[in-house]
CSV table of C-alpha atoms in Angstrom, one decimal:
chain,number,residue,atom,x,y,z
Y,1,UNK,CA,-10.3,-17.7,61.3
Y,2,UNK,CA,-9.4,-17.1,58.5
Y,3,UNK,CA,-7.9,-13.1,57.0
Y,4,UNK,CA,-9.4,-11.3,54.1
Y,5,UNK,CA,-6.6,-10.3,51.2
Y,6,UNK,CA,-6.4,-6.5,51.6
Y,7,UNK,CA,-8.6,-4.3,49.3
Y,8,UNK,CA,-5.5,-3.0,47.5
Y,9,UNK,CA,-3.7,-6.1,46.9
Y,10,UNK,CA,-7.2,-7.5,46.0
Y,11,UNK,CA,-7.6,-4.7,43.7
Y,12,UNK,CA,-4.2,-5.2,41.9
Y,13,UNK,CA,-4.8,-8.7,41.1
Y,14,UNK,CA,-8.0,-7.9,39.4
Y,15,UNK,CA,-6.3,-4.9,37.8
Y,16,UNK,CA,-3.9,-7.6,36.7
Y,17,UNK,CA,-6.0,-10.4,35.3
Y,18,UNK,CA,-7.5,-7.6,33.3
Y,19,UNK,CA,-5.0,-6.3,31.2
Y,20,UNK,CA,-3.9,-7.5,28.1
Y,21,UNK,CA,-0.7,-10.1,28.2
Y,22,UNK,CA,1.3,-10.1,25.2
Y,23,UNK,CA,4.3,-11.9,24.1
Y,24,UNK,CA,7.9,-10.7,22.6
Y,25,UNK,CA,6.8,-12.7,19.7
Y,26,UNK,CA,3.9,-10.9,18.9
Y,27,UNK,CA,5.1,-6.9,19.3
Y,28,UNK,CA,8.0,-8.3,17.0
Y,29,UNK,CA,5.6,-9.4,14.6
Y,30,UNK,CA,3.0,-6.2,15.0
Y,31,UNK,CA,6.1,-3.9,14.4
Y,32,UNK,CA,7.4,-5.8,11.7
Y,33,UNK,CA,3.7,-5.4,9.9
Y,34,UNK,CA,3.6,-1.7,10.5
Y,35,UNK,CA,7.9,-1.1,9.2
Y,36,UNK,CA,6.1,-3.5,6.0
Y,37,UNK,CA,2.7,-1.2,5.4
Y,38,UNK,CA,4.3,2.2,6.2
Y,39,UNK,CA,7.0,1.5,3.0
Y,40,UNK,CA,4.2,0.1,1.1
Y,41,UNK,CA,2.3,3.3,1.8
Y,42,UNK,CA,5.6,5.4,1.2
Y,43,UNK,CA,6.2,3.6,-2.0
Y,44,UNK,CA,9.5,4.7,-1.5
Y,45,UNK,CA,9.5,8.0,-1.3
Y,46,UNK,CA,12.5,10.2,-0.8
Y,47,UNK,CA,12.3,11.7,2.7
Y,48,UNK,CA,15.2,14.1,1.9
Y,49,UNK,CA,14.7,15.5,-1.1
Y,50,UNK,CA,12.3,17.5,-3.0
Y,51,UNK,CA,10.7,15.4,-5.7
Y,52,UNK,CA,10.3,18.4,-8.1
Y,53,UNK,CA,13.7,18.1,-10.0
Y,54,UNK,CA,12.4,14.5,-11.1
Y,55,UNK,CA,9.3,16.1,-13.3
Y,56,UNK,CA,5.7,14.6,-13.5
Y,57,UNK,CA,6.8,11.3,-10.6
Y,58,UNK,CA,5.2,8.7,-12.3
Y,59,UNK,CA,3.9,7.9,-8.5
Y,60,UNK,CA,4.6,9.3,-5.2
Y,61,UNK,CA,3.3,9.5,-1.8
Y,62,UNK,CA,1.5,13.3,-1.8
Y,63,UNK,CA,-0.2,15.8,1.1
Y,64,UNK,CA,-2.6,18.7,0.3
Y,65,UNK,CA,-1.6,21.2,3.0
Y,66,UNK,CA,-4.3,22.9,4.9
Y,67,UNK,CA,-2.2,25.6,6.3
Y,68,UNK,CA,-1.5,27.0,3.0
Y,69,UNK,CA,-4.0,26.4,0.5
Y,70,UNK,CA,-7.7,26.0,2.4
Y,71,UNK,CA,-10.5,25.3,1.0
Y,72,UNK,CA,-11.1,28.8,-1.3
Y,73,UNK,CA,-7.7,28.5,-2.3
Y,74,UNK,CA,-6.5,26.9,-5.1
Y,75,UNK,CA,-5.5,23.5,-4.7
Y,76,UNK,CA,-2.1,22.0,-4.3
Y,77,UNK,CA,0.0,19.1,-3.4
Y,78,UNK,CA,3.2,18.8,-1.6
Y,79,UNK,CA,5.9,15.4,-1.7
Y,80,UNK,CA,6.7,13.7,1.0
Y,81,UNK,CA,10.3,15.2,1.6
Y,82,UNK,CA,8.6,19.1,1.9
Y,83,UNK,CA,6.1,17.9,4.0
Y,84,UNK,CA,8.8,17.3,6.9
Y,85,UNK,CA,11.1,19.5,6.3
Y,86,UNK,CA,9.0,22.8,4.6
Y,87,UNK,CA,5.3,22.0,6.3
Y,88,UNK,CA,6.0,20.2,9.4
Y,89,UNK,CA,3.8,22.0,12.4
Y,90,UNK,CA,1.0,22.3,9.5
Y,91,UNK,CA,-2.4,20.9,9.0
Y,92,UNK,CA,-1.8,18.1,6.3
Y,93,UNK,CA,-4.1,15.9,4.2
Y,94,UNK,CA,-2.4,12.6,3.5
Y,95,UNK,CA,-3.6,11.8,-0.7
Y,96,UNK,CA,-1.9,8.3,-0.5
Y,97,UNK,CA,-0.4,8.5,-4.2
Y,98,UNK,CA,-1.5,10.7,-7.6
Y,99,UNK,CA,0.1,9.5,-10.9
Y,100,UNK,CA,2.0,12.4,-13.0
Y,101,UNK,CA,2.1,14.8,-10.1
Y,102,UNK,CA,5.0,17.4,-9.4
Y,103,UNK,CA,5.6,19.2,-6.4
Y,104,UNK,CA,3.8,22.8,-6.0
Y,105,UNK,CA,5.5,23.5,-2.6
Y,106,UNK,CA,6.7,27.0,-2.8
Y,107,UNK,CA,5.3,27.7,-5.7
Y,108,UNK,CA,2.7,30.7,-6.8
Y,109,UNK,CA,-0.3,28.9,-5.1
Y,110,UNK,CA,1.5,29.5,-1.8
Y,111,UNK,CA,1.5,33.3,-0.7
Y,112,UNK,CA,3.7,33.0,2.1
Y,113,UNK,CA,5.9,30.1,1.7
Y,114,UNK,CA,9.1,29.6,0.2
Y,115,UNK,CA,10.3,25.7,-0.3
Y,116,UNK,CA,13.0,25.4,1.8
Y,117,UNK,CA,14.7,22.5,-0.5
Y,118,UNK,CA,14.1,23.7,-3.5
Y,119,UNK,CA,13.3,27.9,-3.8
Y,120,UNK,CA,13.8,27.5,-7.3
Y,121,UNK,CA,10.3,26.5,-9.0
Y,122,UNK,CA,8.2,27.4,-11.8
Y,123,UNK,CA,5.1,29.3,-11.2
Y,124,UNK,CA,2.7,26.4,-11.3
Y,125,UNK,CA,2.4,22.8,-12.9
Y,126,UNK,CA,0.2,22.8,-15.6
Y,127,UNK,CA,0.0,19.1,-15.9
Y,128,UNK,CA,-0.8,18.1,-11.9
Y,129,UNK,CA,-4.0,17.2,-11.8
Y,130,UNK,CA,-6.9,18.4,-8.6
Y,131,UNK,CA,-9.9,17.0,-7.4
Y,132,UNK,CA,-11.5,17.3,-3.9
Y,133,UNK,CA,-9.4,15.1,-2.3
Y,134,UNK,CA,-6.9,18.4,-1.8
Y,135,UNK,CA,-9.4,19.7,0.5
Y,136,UNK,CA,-9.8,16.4,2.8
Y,137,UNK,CA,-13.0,16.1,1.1
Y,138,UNK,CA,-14.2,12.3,-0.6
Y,139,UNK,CA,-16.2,10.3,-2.7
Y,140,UNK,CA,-19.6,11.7,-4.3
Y,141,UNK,CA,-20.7,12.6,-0.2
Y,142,UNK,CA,-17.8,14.7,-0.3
Y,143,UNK,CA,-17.1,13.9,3.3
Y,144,UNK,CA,-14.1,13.8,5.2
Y,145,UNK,CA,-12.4,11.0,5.8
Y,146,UNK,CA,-12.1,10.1,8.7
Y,147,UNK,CA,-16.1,11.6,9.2
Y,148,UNK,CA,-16.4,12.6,12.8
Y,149,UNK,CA,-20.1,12.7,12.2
Y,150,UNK,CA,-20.4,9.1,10.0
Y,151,UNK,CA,-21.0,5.8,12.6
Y,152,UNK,CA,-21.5,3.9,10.1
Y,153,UNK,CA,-18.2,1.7,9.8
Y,154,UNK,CA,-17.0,1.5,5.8
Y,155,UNK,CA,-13.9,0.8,3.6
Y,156,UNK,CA,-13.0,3.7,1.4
Y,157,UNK,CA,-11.8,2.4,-2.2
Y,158,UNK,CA,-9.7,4.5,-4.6
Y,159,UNK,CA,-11.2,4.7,-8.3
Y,160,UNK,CA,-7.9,4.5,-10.5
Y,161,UNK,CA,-8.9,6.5,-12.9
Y,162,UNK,CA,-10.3,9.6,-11.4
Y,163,UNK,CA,-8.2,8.7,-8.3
Y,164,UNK,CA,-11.2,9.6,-5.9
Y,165,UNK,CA,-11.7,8.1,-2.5
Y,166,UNK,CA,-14.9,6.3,-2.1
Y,167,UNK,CA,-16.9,4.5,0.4
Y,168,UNK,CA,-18.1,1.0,-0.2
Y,169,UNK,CA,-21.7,2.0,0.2
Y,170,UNK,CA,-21.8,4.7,-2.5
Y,171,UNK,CA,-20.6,2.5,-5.3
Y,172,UNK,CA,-24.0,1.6,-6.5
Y,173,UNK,CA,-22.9,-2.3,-5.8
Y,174,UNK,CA,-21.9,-4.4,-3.1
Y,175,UNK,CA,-17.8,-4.4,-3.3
Y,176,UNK,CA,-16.7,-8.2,-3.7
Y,177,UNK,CA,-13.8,-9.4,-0.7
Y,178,UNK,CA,-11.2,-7.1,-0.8
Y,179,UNK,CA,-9.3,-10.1,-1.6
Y,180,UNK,CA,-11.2,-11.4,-4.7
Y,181,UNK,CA,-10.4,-7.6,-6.2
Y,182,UNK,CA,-7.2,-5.6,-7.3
Y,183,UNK,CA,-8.3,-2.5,-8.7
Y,184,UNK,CA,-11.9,-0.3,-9.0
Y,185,UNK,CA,-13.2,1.9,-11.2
Y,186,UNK,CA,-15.9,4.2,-9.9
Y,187,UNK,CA,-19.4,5.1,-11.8
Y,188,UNK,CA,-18.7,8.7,-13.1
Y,189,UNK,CA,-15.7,7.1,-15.0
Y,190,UNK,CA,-17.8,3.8,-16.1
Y,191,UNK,CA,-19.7,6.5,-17.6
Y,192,UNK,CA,-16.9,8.6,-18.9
Y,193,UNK,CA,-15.1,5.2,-20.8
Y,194,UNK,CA,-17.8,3.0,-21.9
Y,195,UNK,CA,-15.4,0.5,-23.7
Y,196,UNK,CA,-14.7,-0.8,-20.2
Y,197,UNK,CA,-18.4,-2.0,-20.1
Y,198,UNK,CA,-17.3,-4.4,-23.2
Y,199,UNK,CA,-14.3,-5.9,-21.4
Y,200,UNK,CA,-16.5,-6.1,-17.7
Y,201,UNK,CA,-18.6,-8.6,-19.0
Y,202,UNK,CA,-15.5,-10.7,-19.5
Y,203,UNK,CA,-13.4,-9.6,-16.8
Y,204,UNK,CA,-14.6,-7.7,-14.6
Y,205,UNK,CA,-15.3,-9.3,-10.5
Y,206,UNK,CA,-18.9,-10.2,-10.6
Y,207,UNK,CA,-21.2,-7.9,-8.0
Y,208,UNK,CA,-24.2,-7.4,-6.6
Y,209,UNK,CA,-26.4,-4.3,-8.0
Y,210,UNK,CA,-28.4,-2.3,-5.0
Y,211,UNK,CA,-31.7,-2.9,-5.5
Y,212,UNK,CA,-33.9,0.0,-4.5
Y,213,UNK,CA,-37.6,-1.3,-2.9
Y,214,UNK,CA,-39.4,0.5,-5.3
Y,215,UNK,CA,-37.3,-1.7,-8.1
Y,216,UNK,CA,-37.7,-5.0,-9.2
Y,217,UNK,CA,-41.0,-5.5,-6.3
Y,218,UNK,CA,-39.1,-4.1,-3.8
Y,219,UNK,CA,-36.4,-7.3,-3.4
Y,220,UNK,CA,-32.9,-7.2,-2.5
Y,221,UNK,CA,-30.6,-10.1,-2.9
Y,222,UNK,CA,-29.2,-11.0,0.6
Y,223,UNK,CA,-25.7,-12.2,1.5
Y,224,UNK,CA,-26.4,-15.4,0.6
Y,225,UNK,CA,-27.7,-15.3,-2.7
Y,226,UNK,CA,-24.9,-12.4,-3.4
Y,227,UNK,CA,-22.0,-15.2,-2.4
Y,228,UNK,CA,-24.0,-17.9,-4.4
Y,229,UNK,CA,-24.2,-15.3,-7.2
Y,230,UNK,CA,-20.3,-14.9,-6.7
Y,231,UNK,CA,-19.5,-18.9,-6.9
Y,232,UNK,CA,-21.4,-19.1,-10.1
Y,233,UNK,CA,-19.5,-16.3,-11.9
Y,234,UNK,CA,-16.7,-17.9,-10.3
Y,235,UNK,CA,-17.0,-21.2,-11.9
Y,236,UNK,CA,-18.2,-20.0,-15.1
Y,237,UNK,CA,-15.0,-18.3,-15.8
Y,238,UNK,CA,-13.1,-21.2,-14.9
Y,239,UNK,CA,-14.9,-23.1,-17.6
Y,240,UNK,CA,-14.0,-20.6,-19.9
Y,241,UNK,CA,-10.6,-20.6,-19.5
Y,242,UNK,CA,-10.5,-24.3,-19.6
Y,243,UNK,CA,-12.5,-24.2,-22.4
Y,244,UNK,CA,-9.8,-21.8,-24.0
Y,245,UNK,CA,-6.8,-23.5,-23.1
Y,246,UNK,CA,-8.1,-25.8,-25.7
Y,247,UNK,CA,-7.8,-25.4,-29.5
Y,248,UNK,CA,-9.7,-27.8,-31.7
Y,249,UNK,CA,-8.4,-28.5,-34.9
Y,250,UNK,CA,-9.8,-31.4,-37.6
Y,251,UNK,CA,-6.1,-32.2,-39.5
Y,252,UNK,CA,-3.0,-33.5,-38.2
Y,253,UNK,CA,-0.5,-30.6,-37.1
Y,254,UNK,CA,2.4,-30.8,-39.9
Y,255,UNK,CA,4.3,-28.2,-38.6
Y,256,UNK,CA,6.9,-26.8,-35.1
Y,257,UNK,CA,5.1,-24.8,-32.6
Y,258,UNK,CA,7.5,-22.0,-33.5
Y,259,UNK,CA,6.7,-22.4,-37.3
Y,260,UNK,CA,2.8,-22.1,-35.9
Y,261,UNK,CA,3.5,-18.9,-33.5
Y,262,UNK,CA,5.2,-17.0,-36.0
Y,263,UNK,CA,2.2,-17.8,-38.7
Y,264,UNK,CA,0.3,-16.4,-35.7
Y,265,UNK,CA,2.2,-12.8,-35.2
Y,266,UNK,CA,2.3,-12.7,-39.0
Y,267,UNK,CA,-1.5,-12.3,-39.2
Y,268,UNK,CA,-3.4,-9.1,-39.1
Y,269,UNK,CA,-3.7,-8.4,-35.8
Y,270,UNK,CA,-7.2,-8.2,-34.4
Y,271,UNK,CA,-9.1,-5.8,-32.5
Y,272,UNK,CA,-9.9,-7.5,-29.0
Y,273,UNK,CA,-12.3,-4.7,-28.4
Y,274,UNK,CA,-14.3,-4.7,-31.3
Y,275,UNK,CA,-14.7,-8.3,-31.0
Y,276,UNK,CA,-16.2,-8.4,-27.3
Y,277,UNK,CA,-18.6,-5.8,-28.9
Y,278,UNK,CA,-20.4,-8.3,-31.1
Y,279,UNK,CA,-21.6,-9.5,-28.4
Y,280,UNK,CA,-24.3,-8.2,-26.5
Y,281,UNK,CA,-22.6,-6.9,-22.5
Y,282,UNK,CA,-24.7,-5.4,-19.4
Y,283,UNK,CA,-24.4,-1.5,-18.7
Y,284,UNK,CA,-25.6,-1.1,-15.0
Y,285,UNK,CA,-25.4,2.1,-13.1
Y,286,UNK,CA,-22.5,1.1,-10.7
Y,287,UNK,CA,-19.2,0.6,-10.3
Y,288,UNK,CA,-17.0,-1.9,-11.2
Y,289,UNK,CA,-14.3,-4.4,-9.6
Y,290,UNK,CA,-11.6,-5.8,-11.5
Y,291,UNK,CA,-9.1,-8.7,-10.9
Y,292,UNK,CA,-5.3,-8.5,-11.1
Y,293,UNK,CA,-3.3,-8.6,-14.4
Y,294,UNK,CA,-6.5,-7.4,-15.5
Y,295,UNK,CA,-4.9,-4.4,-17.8
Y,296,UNK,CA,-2.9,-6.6,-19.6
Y,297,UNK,CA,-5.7,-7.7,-21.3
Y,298,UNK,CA,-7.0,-4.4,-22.8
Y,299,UNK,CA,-6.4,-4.6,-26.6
Y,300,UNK,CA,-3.5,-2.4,-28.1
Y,301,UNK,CA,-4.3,-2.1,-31.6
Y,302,UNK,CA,-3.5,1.5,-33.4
Y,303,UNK,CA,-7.3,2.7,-33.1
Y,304,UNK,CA,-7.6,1.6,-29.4
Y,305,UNK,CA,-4.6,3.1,-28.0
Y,306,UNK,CA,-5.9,6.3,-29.7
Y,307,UNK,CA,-8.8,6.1,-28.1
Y,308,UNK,CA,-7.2,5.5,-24.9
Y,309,UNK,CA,-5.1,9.0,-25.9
Y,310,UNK,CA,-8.4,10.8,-26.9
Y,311,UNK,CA,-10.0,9.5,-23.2
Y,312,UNK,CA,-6.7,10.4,-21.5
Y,313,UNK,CA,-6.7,6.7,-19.9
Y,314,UNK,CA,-3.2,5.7,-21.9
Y,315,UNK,CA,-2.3,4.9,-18.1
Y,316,UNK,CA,-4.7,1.8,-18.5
Y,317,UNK,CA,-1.9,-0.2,-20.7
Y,318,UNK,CA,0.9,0.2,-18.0
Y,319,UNK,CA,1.6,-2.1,-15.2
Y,320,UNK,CA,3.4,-0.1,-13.4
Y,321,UNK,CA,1.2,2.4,-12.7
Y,322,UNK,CA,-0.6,-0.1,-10.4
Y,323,UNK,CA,-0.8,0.8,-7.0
Y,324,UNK,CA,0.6,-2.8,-6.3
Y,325,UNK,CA,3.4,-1.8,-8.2
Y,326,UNK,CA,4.3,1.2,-6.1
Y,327,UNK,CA,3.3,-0.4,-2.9
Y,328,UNK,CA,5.8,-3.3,-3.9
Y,329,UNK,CA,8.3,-0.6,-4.9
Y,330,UNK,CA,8.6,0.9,-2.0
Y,331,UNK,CA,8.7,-2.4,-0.1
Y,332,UNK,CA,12.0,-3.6,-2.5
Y,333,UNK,CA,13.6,0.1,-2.7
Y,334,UNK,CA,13.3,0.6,1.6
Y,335,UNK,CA,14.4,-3.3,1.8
Y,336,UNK,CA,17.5,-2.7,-0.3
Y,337,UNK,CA,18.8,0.5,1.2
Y,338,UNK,CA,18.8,-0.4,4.6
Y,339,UNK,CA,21.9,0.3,6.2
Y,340,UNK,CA,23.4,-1.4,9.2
Y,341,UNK,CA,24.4,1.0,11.8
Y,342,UNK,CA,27.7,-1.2,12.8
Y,343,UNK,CA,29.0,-1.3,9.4
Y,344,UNK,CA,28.6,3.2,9.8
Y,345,UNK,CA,30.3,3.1,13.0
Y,346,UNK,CA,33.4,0.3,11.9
Y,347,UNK,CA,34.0,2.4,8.8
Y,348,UNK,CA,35.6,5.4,11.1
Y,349,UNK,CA,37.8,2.9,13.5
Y,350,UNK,CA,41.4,1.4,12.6
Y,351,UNK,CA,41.9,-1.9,12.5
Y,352,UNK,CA,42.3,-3.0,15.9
Y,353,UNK,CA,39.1,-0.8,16.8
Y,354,UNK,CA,37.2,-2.7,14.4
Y,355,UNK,CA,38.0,-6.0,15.5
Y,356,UNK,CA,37.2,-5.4,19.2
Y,357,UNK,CA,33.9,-3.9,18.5
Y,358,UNK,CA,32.6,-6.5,16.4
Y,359,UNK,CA,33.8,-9.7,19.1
Y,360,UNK,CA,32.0,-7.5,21.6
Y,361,UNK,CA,28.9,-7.1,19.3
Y,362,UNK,CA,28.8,-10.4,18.1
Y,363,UNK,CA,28.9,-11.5,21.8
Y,364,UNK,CA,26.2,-9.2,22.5
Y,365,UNK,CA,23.7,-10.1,19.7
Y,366,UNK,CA,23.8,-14.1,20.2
Y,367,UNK,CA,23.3,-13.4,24.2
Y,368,UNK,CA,20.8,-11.3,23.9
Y,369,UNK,CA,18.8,-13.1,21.5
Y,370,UNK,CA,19.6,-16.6,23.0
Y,371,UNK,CA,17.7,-15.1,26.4
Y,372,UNK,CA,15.0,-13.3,24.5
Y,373,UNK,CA,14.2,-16.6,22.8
Y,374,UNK,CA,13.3,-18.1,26.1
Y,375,UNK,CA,10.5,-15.5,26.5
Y,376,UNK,CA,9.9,-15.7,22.5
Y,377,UNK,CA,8.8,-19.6,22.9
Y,378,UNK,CA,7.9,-19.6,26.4
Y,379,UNK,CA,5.1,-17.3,25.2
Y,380,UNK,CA,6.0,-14.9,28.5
Y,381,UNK,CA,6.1,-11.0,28.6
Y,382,UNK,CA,9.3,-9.5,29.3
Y,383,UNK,CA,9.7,-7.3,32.2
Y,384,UNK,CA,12.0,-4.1,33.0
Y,385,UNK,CA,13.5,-6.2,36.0
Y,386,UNK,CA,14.5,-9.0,32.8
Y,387,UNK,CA,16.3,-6.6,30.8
Y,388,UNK,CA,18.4,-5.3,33.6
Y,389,UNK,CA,19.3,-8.6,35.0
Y,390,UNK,CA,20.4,-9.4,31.4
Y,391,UNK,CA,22.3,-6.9,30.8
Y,392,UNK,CA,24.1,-7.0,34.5
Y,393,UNK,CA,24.8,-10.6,33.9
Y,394,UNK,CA,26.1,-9.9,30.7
Y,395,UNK,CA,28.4,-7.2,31.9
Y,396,UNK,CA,29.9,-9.8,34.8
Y,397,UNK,CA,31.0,-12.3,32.3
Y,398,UNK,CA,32.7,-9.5,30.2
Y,399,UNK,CA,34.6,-8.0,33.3
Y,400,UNK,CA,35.5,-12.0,34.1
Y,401,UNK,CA,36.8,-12.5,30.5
Y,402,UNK,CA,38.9,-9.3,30.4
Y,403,UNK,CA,40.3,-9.8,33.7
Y,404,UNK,CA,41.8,-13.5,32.4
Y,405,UNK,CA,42.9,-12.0,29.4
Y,406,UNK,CA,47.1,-11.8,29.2
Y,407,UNK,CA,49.0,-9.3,27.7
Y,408,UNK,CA,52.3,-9.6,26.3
Y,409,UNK,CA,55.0,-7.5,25.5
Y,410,UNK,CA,57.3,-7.4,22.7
């Protein structure tokens, strides 16, 4: 006759199979993503020091605090050093990054705060700009985000003009892959710079308009016809380019391409914009998507970068003032000032000091990452009961080596 396994033993092996197994190699990896965003999102950001003495920060990482300026308050923003050390225990909106924004902690839109890095601050910043997003309020719903009352699951966008949060469904189009777009700019600012119409015909990441069913006899392009939509776009640009790469010309060249390129820059130069507006462009009602390096190809003649001026959108014509250019700032800045904790702790020994604790850390490292490895490629988790028989083995072997040492006297 044969015994039945206890219920609780029973019970734990179940308990057991359920939960989740995962390997060394993967919480490495995991942690190592979150160290990457978390300086992307940072975009290298001083944690120490209040921003303000720099001026209008080209870009930083910025929080709207609650606390101190609700919502029938006027609006402010706060860097990323005063929110640690000046608004810690407070209610905080994180704003991701504002262009041209100087700190206002401390300042006259906070009654009863004082910046505890730097007291010393002008009344207000006249050149910060404020929207909603100050109040943890978003996009034209002008919801919060996250919406404890929304179900419906949706990727919020950032317009880089206006700077406003957005949700994918309240663009008036379908939002291509997020990784067939770099930048967005929202309908309201469409609206507000119609050049950009002239350049999105040309440019621009094709989408698919919304179609309401009282428009166009009530149909709506599916996913299917939206990705053959997006192949077609695709490979029509392509052609283009090709097509471009190409200059036709009916007599022999009798002249050095350098000869030709400066015959080039000594020409009038031409205005890009005025000649995309000869020909005849789409305005629709929604936003629009547009590819990387896409700026670099806004025209910079004298009348267009007034324009730019007049729209305040001079922003447009710099790289840098990409949000992949901070993210990948603060990704190289965090990267390079990482400091190695043994090199802080050698620089206070002597000689002698110095040299034993780096055999014994040495020693350390390449034995603890020699037995980790096992685990690592074995694909196995790595227990409590692992770590101390490492570390008990490894403190044997030093007790055997220092007890064979001889010493000497002279």
């Amino acid at each position: 006759m044969e015994k039945e396994a206890p219920e609780s033993v029973a019970g734990e092996g179940e308990r057991n199979a359920e939960e989740p197994v995962v390997s060394l190699a993967e919480v490495l990896a995991e942690n190592e993503e979150l160290e990457k965003e978390a300086r992307a999102v940072l975009g290298g950001s001083d944690h120490e020091r209040c921003s303000y003495s720099q001026g209008a920060v080209k870009r930083q990482a910025l929080y709207a605090c609650s606390t101190c300026t609700p919502p029938g308050e006027e609006p402010a923003g706060i860097c990323l050093a005063c929110s640690y050390e000046c608004h810690g225990t407070h209610k905080l909106f994180e704003l991701y990054t504002k262009r041209n924004f100087r700190c206002d902690c401390g300042n006259s839109k906070f009654k009863n705060l004082q910046c505890k890095l730097l007291p010393e601050k002008a009344k207000l910043n006249p050149g910060n700009k404020y929207n909603h997003n100050f109040y943890g309020l978003y996009c034209v719903c002008k919801r919060p985000y996250p919406d404890p009352e929304d179900e419906i699951p949706d990727e919020m966008i950032q317009c880089i003009i206006c700077e406003d949060w957005f949700h994918g469904r309240h663009l008036g189009a379908v939002p291509p892959d997020s990784g067939d777009f770099h930048e967005m700019v929202c309908q309201a600012c469409m609206d507000r710079c119609p050049f950009l119409w002239s350049y999105a015909s040309q440019l621009a990441v094709p989408t698919v308009t919304k179609v309401t069913p009282a428009a166009e006899e009530g149909a709506a392009l599916n996913v299917e016809e939206a990705e053959e939509i997006k192949k077609e776009n695709r490979t029509d640009c392509h052609i283009k380019t090709e097509e471009e790469k190409v200059v036709p010309s009916n007599e022999p060249s009798t002249s050095s391409g350098t000869e030709c390129s400066e015959a080039v820059k000594n020409e009038t130069p031409t205005c890009k914009l005025q000649e995309l507006q000869t020909n005849q462009h789409l305005k629709t009602n929604t936003a629009t998507f547009w590819p990387h390096n896409w700026r670099s190809k806004l025209c910079t003649c004298k009348e267009c970068v007034k324009m730019y001026l007049d729209l305040e959108v001079s922003f447009l014509t710099d790289e840098c003032d990409t949000v992949l250019a901070y993210e990948d700032k603060g990704t190289s800045d965090q990267e390079a000032d990482r400091r190695d904790p043994l090199m802080d702790t050698l620089s206070s020994m002597n000689r002698v000091q110095q040299v034993e604790l780096i055999c014994e850390y040495n020693d350390l490292k390449t034995e603890l990452t020699d037995y980790l490895r096992r685990f690592a490629d074995e694909g196995t988790v790595v227990k409590r009961e692992d770590i101390h028989q490492f570390f008990e083995e490894f403190q044997s072997r030093k007790r055997r080596r220092t007890d064979q040492m001889q010493y000497y006297c002279s």
